[in-house]
Coordinates of C-alpha atoms in Angstrom, one line a residue:
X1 CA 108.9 127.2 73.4
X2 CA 111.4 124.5 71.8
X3 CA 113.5 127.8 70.8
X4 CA 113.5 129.3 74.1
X5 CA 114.8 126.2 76.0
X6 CA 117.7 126.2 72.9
X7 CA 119.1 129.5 73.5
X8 CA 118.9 128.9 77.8
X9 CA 121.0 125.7 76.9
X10 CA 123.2 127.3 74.8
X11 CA 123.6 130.0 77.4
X12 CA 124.5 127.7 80.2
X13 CA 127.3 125.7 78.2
X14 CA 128.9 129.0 77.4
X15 CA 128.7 130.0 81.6
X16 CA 130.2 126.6 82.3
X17 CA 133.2 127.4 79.8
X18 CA 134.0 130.7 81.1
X19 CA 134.0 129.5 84.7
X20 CA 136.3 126.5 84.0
X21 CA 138.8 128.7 81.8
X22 CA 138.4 131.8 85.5
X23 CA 139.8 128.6 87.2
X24 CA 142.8 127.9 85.1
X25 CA 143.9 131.5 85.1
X26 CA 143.8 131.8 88.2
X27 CA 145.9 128.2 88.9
X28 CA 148.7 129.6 86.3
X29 CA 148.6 133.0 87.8
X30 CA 149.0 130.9 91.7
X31 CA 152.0 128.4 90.0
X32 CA 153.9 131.7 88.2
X33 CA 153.7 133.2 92.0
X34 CA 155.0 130.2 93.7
X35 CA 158.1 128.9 91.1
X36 CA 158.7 131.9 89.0
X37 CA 159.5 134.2 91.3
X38 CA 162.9 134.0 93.1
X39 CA 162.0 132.5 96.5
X40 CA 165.0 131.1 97.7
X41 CA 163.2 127.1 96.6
X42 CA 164.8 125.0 93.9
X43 CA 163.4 122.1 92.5
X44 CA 165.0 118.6 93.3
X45 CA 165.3 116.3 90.1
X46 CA 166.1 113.5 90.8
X47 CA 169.3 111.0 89.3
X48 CA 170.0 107.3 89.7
X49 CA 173.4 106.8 90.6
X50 CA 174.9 103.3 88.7
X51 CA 173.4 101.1 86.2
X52 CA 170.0 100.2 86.4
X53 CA 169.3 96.7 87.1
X54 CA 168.4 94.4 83.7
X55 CA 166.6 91.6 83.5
X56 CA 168.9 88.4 82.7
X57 CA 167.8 84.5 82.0
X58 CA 169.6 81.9 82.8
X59 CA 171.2 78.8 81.5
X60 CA 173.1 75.6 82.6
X61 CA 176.5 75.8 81.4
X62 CA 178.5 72.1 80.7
X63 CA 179.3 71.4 84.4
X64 CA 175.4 71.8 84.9
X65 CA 175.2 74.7 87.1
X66 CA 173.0 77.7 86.6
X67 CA 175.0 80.7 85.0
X68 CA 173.3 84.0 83.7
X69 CA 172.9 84.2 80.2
X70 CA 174.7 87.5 79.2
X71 CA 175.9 88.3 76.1
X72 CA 178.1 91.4 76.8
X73 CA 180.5 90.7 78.4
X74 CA 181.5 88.0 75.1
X75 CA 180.2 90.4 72.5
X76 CA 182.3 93.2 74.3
X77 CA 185.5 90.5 74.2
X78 CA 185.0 89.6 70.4
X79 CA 184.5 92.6 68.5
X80 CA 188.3 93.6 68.9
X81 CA 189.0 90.6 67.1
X82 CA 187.2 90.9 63.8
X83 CA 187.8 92.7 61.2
X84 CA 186.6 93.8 58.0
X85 CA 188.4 93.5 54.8
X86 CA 187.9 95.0 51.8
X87 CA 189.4 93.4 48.4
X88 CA 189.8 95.2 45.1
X89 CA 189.2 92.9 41.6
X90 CA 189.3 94.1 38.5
X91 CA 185.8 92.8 37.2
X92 CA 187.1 92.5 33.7
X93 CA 190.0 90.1 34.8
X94 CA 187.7 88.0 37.1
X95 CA 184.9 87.1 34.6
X96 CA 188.2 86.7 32.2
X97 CA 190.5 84.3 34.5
X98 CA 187.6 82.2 34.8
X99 CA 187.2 79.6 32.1
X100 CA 184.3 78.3 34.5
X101 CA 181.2 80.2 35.9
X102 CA 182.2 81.6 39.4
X103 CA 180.3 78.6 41.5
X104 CA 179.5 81.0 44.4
X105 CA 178.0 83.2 41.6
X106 CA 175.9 80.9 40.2
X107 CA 174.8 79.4 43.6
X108 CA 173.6 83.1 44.2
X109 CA 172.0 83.0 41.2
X110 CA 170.2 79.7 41.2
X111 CA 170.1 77.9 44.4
X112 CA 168.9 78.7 48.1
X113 CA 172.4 78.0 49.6
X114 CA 174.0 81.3 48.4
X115 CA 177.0 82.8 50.2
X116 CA 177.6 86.3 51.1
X117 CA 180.6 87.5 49.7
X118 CA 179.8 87.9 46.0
X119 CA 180.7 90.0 43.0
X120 CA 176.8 90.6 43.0
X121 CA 177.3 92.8 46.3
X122 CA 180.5 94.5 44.4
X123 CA 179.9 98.6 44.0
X124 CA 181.8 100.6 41.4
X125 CA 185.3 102.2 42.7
X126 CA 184.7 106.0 42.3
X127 CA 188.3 106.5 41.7
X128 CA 188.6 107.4 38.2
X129 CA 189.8 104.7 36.0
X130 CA 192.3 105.2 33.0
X131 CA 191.2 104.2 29.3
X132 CA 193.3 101.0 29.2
X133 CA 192.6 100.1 32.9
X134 CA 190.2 97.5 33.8
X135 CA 187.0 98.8 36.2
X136 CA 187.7 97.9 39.5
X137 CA 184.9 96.1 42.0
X138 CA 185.2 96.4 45.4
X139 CA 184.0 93.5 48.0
X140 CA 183.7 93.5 51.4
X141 CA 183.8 90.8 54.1
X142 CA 185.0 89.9 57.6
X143 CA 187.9 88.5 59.1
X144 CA 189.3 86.8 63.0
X145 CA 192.6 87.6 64.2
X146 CA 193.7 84.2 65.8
X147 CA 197.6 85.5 66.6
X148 CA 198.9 88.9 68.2
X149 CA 201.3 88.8 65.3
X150 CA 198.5 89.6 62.4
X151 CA 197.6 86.3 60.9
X152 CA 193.8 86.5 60.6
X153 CA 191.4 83.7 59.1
X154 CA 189.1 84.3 56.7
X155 CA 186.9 82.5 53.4
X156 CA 188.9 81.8 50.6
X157 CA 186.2 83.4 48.6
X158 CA 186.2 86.7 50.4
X159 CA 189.7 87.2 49.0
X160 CA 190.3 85.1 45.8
X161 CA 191.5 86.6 42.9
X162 CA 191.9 90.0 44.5
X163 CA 194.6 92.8 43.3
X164 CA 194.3 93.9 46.7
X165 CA 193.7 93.4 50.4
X166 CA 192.9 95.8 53.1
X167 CA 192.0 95.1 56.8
X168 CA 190.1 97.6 59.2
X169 CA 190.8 96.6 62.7
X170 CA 188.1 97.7 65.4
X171 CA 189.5 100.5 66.6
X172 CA 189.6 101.9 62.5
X173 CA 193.0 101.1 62.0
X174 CA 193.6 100.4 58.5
X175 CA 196.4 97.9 57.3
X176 CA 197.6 96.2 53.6
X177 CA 197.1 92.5 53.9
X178 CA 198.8 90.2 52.1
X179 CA 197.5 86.5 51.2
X180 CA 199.8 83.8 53.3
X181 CA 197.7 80.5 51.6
X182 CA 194.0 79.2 50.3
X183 CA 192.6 76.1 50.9
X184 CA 189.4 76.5 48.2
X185 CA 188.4 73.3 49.3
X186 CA 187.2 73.8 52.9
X187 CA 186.9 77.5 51.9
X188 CA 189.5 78.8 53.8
X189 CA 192.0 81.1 53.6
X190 CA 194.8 82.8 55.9
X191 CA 196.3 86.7 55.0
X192 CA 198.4 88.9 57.4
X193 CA 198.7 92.1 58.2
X194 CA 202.2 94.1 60.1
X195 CA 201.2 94.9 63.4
X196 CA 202.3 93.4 67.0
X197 CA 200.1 92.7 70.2
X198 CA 197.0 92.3 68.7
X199 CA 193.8 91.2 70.5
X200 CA 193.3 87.3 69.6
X201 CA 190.3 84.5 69.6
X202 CA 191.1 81.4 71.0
X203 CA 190.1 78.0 69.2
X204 CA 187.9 75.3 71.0
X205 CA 186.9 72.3 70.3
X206 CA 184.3 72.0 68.1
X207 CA 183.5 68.7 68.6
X208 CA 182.2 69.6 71.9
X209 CA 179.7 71.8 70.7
X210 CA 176.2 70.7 70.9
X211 CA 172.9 71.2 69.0
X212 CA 170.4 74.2 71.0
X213 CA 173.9 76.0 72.3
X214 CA 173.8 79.5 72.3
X215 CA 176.4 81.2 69.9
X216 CA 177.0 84.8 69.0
X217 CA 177.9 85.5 64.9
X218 CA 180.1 88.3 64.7
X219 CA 181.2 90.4 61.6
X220 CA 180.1 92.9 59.1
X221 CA 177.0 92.6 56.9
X222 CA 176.4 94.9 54.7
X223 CA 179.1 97.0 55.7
X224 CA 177.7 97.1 59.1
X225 CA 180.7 97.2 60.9
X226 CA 180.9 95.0 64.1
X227 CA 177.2 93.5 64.2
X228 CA 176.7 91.2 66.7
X229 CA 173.7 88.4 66.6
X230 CA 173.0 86.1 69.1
X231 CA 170.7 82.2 68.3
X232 CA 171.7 78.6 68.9
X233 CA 173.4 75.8 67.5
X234 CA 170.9 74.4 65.3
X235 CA 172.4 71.5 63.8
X236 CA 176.1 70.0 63.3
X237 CA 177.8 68.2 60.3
X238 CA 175.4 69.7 57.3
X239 CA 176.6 69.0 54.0
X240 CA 175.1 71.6 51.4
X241 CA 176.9 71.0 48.2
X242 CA 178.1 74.3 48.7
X243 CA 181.6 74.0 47.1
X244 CA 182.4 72.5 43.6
X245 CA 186.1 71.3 44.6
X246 CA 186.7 67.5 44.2
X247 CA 188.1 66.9 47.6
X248 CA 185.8 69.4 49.3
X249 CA 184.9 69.1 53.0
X250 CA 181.6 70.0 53.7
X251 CA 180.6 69.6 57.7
X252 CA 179.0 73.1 59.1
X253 CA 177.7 74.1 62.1
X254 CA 174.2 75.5 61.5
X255 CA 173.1 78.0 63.1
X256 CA 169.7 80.5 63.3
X257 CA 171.8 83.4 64.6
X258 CA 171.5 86.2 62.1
X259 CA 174.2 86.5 59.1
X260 CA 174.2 88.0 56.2
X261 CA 176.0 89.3 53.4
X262 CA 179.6 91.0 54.6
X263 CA 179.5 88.2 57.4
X264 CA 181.3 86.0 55.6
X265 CA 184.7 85.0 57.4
X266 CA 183.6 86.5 60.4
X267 CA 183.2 84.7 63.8
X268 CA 180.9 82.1 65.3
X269 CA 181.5 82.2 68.9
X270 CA 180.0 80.5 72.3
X271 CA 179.6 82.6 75.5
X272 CA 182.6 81.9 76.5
X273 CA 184.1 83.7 73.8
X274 CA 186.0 80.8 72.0
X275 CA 185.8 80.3 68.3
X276 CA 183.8 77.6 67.5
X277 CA 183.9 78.3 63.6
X278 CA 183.9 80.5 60.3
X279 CA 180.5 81.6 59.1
X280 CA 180.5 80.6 55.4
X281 CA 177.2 80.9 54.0
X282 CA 173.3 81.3 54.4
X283 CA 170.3 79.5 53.6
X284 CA 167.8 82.1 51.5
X285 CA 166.0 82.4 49.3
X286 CA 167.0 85.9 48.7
X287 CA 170.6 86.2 50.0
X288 CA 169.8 87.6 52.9
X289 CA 168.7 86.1 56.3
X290 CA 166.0 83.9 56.3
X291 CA 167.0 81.6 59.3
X292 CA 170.0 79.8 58.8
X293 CA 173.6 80.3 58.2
X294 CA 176.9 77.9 57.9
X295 CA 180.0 78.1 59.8
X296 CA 183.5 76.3 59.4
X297 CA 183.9 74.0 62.4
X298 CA 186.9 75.3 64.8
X299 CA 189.4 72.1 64.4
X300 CA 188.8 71.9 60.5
X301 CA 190.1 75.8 60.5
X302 CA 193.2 75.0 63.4
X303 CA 194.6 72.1 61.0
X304 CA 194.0 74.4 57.5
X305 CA 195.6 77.3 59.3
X306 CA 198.5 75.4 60.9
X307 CA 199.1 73.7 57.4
X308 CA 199.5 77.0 55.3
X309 CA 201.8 78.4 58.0
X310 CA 204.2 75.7 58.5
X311 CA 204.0 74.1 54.5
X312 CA 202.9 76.8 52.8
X313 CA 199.8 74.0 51.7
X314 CA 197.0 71.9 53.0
X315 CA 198.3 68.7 53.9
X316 CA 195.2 66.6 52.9
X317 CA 195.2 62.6 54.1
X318 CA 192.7 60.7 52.4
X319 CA 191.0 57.0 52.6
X320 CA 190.9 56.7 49.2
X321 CA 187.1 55.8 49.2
X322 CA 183.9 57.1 47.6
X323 CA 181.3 56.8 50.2
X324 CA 177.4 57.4 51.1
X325 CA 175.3 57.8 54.5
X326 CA 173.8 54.9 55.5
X327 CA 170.0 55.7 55.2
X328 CA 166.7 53.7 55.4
X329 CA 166.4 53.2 51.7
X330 CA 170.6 51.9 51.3
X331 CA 169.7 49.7 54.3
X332 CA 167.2 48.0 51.9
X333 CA 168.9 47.8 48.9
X334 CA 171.9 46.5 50.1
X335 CA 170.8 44.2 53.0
X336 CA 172.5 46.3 55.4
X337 CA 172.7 45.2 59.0
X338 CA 174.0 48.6 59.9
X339 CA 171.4 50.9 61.0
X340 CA 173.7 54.2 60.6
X341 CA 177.4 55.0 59.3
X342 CA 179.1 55.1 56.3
X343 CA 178.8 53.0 52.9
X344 CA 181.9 52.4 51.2
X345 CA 181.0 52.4 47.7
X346 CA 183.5 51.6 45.9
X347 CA 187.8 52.0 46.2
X348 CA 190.2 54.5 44.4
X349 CA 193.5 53.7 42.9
X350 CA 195.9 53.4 45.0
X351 CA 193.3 53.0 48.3
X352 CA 194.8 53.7 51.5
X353 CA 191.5 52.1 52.7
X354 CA 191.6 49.4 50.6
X355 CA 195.1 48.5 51.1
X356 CA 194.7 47.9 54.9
X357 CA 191.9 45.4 54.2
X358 CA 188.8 47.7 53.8
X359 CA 186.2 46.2 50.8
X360 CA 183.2 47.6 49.0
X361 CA 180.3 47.0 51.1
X362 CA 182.0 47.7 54.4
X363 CA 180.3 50.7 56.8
X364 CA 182.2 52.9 58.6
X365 CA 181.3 53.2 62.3
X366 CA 184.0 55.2 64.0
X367 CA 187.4 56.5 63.4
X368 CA 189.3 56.7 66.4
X369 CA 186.7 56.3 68.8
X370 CA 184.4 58.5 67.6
X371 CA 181.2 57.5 65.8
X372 CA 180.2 58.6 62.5
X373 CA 176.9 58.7 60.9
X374 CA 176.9 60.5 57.7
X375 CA 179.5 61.1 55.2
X376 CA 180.4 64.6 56.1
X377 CA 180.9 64.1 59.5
X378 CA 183.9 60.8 58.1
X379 CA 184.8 63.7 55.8
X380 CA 185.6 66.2 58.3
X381 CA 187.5 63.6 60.7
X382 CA 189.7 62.8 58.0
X383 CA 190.3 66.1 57.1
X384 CA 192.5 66.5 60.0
X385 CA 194.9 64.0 59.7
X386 CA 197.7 64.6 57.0
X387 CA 199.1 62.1 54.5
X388 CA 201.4 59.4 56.6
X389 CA 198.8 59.3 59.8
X390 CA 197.0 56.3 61.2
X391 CA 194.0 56.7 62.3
X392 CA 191.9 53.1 63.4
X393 CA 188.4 52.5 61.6
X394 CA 185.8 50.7 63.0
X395 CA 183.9 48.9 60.3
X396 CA 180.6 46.6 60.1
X397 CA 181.0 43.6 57.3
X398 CA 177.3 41.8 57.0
X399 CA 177.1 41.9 60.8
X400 CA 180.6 41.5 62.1
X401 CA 182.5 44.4 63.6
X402 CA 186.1 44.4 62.2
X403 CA 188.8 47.4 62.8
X404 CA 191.5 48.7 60.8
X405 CA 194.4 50.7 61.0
X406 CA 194.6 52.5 58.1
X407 CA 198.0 54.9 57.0
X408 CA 196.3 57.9 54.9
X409 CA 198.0 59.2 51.8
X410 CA 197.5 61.9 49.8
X411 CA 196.0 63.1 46.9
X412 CA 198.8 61.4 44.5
X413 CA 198.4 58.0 46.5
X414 CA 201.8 57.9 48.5
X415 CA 201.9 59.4 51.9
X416 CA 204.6 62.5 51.4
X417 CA 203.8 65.6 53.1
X418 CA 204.4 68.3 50.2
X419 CA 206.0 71.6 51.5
X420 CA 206.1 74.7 49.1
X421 CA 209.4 76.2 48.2
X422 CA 210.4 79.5 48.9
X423 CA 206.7 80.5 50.3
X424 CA 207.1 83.5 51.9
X425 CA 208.7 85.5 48.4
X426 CA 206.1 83.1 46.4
X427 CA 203.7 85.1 49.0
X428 CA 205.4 88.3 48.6
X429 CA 204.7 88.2 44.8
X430 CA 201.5 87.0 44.7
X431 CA 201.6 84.0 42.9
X432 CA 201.7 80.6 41.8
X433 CA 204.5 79.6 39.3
X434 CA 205.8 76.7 37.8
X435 CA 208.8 75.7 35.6
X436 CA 207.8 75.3 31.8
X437 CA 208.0 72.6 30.2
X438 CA 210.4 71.7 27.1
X439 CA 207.2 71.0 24.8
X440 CA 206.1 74.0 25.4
X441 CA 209.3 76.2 25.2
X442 CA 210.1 74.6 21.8
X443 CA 206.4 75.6 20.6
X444 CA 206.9 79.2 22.3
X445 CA 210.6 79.0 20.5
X446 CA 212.4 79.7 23.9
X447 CA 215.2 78.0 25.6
X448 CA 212.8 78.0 28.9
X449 CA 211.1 79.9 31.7
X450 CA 209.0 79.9 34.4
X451 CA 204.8 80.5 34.2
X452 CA 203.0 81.6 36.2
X453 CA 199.7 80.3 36.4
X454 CA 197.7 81.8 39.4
X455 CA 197.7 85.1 40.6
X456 CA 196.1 86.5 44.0
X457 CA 197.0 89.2 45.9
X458 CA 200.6 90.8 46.1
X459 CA 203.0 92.5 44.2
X460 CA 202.4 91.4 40.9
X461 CA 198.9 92.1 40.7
X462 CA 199.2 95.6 43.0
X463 CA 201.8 96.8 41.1
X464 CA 201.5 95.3 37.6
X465 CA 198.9 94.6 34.9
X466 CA 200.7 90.8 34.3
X467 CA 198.0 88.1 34.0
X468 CA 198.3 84.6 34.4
X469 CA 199.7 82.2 32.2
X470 CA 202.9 84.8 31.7
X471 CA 206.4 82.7 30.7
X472 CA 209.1 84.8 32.3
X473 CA 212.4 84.5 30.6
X474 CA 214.5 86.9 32.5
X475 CA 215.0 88.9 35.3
X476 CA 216.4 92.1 35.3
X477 CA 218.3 91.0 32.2
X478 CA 219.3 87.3 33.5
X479 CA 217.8 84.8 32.1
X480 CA 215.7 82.1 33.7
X481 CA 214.6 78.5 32.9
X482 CA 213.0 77.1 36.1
X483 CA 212.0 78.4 39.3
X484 CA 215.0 78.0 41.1
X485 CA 216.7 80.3 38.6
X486 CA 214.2 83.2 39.7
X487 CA 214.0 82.5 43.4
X488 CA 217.5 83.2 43.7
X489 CA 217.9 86.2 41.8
X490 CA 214.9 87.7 43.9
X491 CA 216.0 86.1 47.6
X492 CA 217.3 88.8 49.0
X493 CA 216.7 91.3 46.3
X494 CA 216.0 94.8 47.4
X495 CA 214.7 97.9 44.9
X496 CA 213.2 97.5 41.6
X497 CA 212.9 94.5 39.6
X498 CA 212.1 94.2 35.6
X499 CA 210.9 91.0 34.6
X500 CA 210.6 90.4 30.9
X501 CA 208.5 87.2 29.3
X502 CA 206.2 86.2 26.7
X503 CA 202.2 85.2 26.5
X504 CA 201.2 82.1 24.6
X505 CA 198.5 83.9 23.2
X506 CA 200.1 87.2 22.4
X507 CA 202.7 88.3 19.9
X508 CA 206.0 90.0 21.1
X509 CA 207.9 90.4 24.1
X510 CA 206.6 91.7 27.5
X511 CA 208.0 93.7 30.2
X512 CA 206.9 94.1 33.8
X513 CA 208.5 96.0 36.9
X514 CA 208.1 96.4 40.3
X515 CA 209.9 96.8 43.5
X516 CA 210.9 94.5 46.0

């Protein structure tokens, strides 16, 4: 009986099947009649004329009113104006120039502040390499045109000790750059390129930035040509004993847009498309992106960049102070009535600081109006002013407010403003050089000469296998004891030039040409 009622069940599933599949024959066969046959009908698809409407928040901007908050039309604006640049190092001659671990290297290696422009994110050159020739590393970072002219801002690190430079604009176009000054102390560095009526970013102020403003970080990480990230302004004036220079200034913007490796040099921008600073570096623990990254304020990069343009230098003023942020636990141990400032700690020679009346002890409030409250935000104020400026300090002495005007000098302790000779053929060349001294020219057994004793790049190092701490004796047979002797034989100079010079380390005489 069980069996019976089996098969009459399976005998009914297999009816209902076959009549559903009758039905859907017959609907296909009904559809092919109506469409595919040529009935004079088309069928209407339909298209959406214009953009379609996106969804956009919105914002107060500084007067207070409600503006949309839109990146593209600032992302759109900004891209034509950073570039990429590749630099070429021959990675025997960098670990070699060095007498002194790289300290961007090491920080790579060993501590969470790590920048991203390294010799670790170096590939091999596939170009074939000759048996004598170093091998070559290739780096790659970013870049902001600030003039139509082709000077374009960058880190000093993305372009230090190259042999050479080479700048992609936006629109592909590929141009030699040569290096026009460093300033290795705010990390900064200027090269330029030759090319006319190009697209610019304007500088603001960076002082009126504020802390939860939205910014946009443009560049090229990881050879990601023109990324663009949005986030905020996540805190101002961060000191993280980044660079190993004595006078270093140290006062970022931090930000949590997202940067990476290749982004260094590239452009921190608000959304009204002004430059509000270089991004330098990231916090991570594994170099790339974990929520934080470092930029250059705007008016430290205007007075560098206006410095290596019109003195060929970075005209540094200086207090003449070592100081500390005033903090809960200095507060204590020094009876301090000051809640916040700056601690002078003690006084250098020759104190610009202490000669207008300033003591060990004092706190720094203000400098020309404008309140400080830790030691990298004095640090970048001061880094503005050159050597011979008077800027008025606000101080508090056990209590009492007393104010200072105070003439800066410079490094040296007098308040000259140094210009380099000759810069533009010192720029041509590529390097640094200096007249020898007698000591030395009696131990080398030479009348004289000049050394030179940095190289970066230009023609020298492009065209060349010199290396630093080369004595040049003559040029193209004339013979030179200073600078001035080889600046003007070469002012002017068109064609080929042989320069011929001895090493303090090596036996026999060297020769060297190249053309002008």
């Amino acid at each position: 009986m069980r069996f019976s009622q089996k098969i009459n069940q399976t005998a009914r599933t297999y009816l209902f099947s076959g009549l559903i599949a009758l039905l859907v024959t017959v609907a296909a066969i009904g559809v092919h009649q109506q469409f595919g046959q040529d009935t004079g009908k088309t069928i209407r698809i339909e298209h959406v004329n214009g953009q379609l409407p996106s969804q956009v928040l919105y914002t107060r901007n500084s007067q207070g009113d409600i503006v949309p908050l839109d990146f593209r039309q600032v992302a759109q604006d900004v891209m034509g104006t950073v570039v990429h640049i590749k630099s070429t190092h021959s990675y025997t001659g960098y670990r070699q120039q060095h007498n002194l671990p790289n300290p961007f290297e090491d920080l790579f290696r060993n501590d969470p502040f790590r920048e991203f422009f390294n010799p670790r994110f170096f590939y091999r050159n596939p170009a074939p390499q000759q048996p004598d020739e170093p091998p070559m590393r290739v780096g790659q970072g970013s870049g902001v045109i600030i003039s139509a002219d082709g000077y374009i801002v960058t880190n000093n690190h993305v372009v230090a000790d190259a042999m050479d430079l080479e700048v992609t604009l936006h629109d592909n176009r590929t141009y030699k750059a040569t290096l026009v000054g460093t300033d290795p102390t705010t990390d900064l560095a200027l090269i330029r390129i030759n090319e006319k009526d190009l697209p610019t970013l304007p500088l603001v102020d960076s002082d009126e930035v504020h802390v939860g403003e939205w910014v946009l970080a443009v560049g090229n990480p990881f050879n990601l040509t023109s990324t663009v990230t949005a986030g905020i302004v996540s805190a101002k004036g961060r000191n993280i004993n980044l660079l190993r220079e004595r006078f270093a200034v140290e006062s970022f913007i931090q930000t949590d847009a997202a940067i990476n490796p290749g982004n260094s040099g590239g452009a921190l921008v608000n959304l009204q498309g002004g430059l509000i600073g270089i991004n330098t570096a990231i916090a991570s623990p594994t170099g790339a992106y974990s929520g934080y990254g470092f930029a250059i304020p705007s008016n430290i990069v205007s007075k560098v960049v206006e410095d290596l343009i019109n003195y060929g230098v970075v005209q540094r003023g200086v207090l003449g102070v070592m100081i500390r942020t005033v903090d809960g636990n200095l507060r204590a141990d020094k009876d301090l009535s000051a809640t916040t400032g700056v601690y002078v700690d003690s006084l250098l020679e020759n104190s610009a600081a202490g000669s207008a009346g300033v003591r060990v002890g004092d706190v720094i409030l203000s400098v020309n109006g404008q309140g400080v409250q830790t030691s990298p935000q004095l640090q970048e104020i001061i880094a503005r002013h050159r050597p011979g400026d008077v800027v008025t300090v606000e101080i508090d002495r056990k209590g009492k407010i007393r104010t200072f005007d105070i003439t800066l000098n410079n490094r040296r302790g007098n308040t000259e403003v140094v210009k380099k000779e000759h810069k533009d053929l010192i720029t041509v060349l590529g390097a640094e050089l200096e007249t020898l001294d007698q000591e030395t020219a009696d131990r080398l057994d030479i009348k004289g000469g000049v050394r030179v004793t940095e190289l970066y790049a230009g023609k020298l190092r492009r065209n060349t296998n010199l290396r630093e701490g080369f004595v040049i004796t003559r040029v193209d047979g004339r013979e030179v004891t200073s600078v001035e002797d080889l600046m003007s034989h070469l002012e002017g100079k068109e064609g080929g030039v042989m320069l011929e010079g001895v090493y303090p380390d090596l036996p026999g005489v060297h020769y060297y040409a190249f053309g002008m």
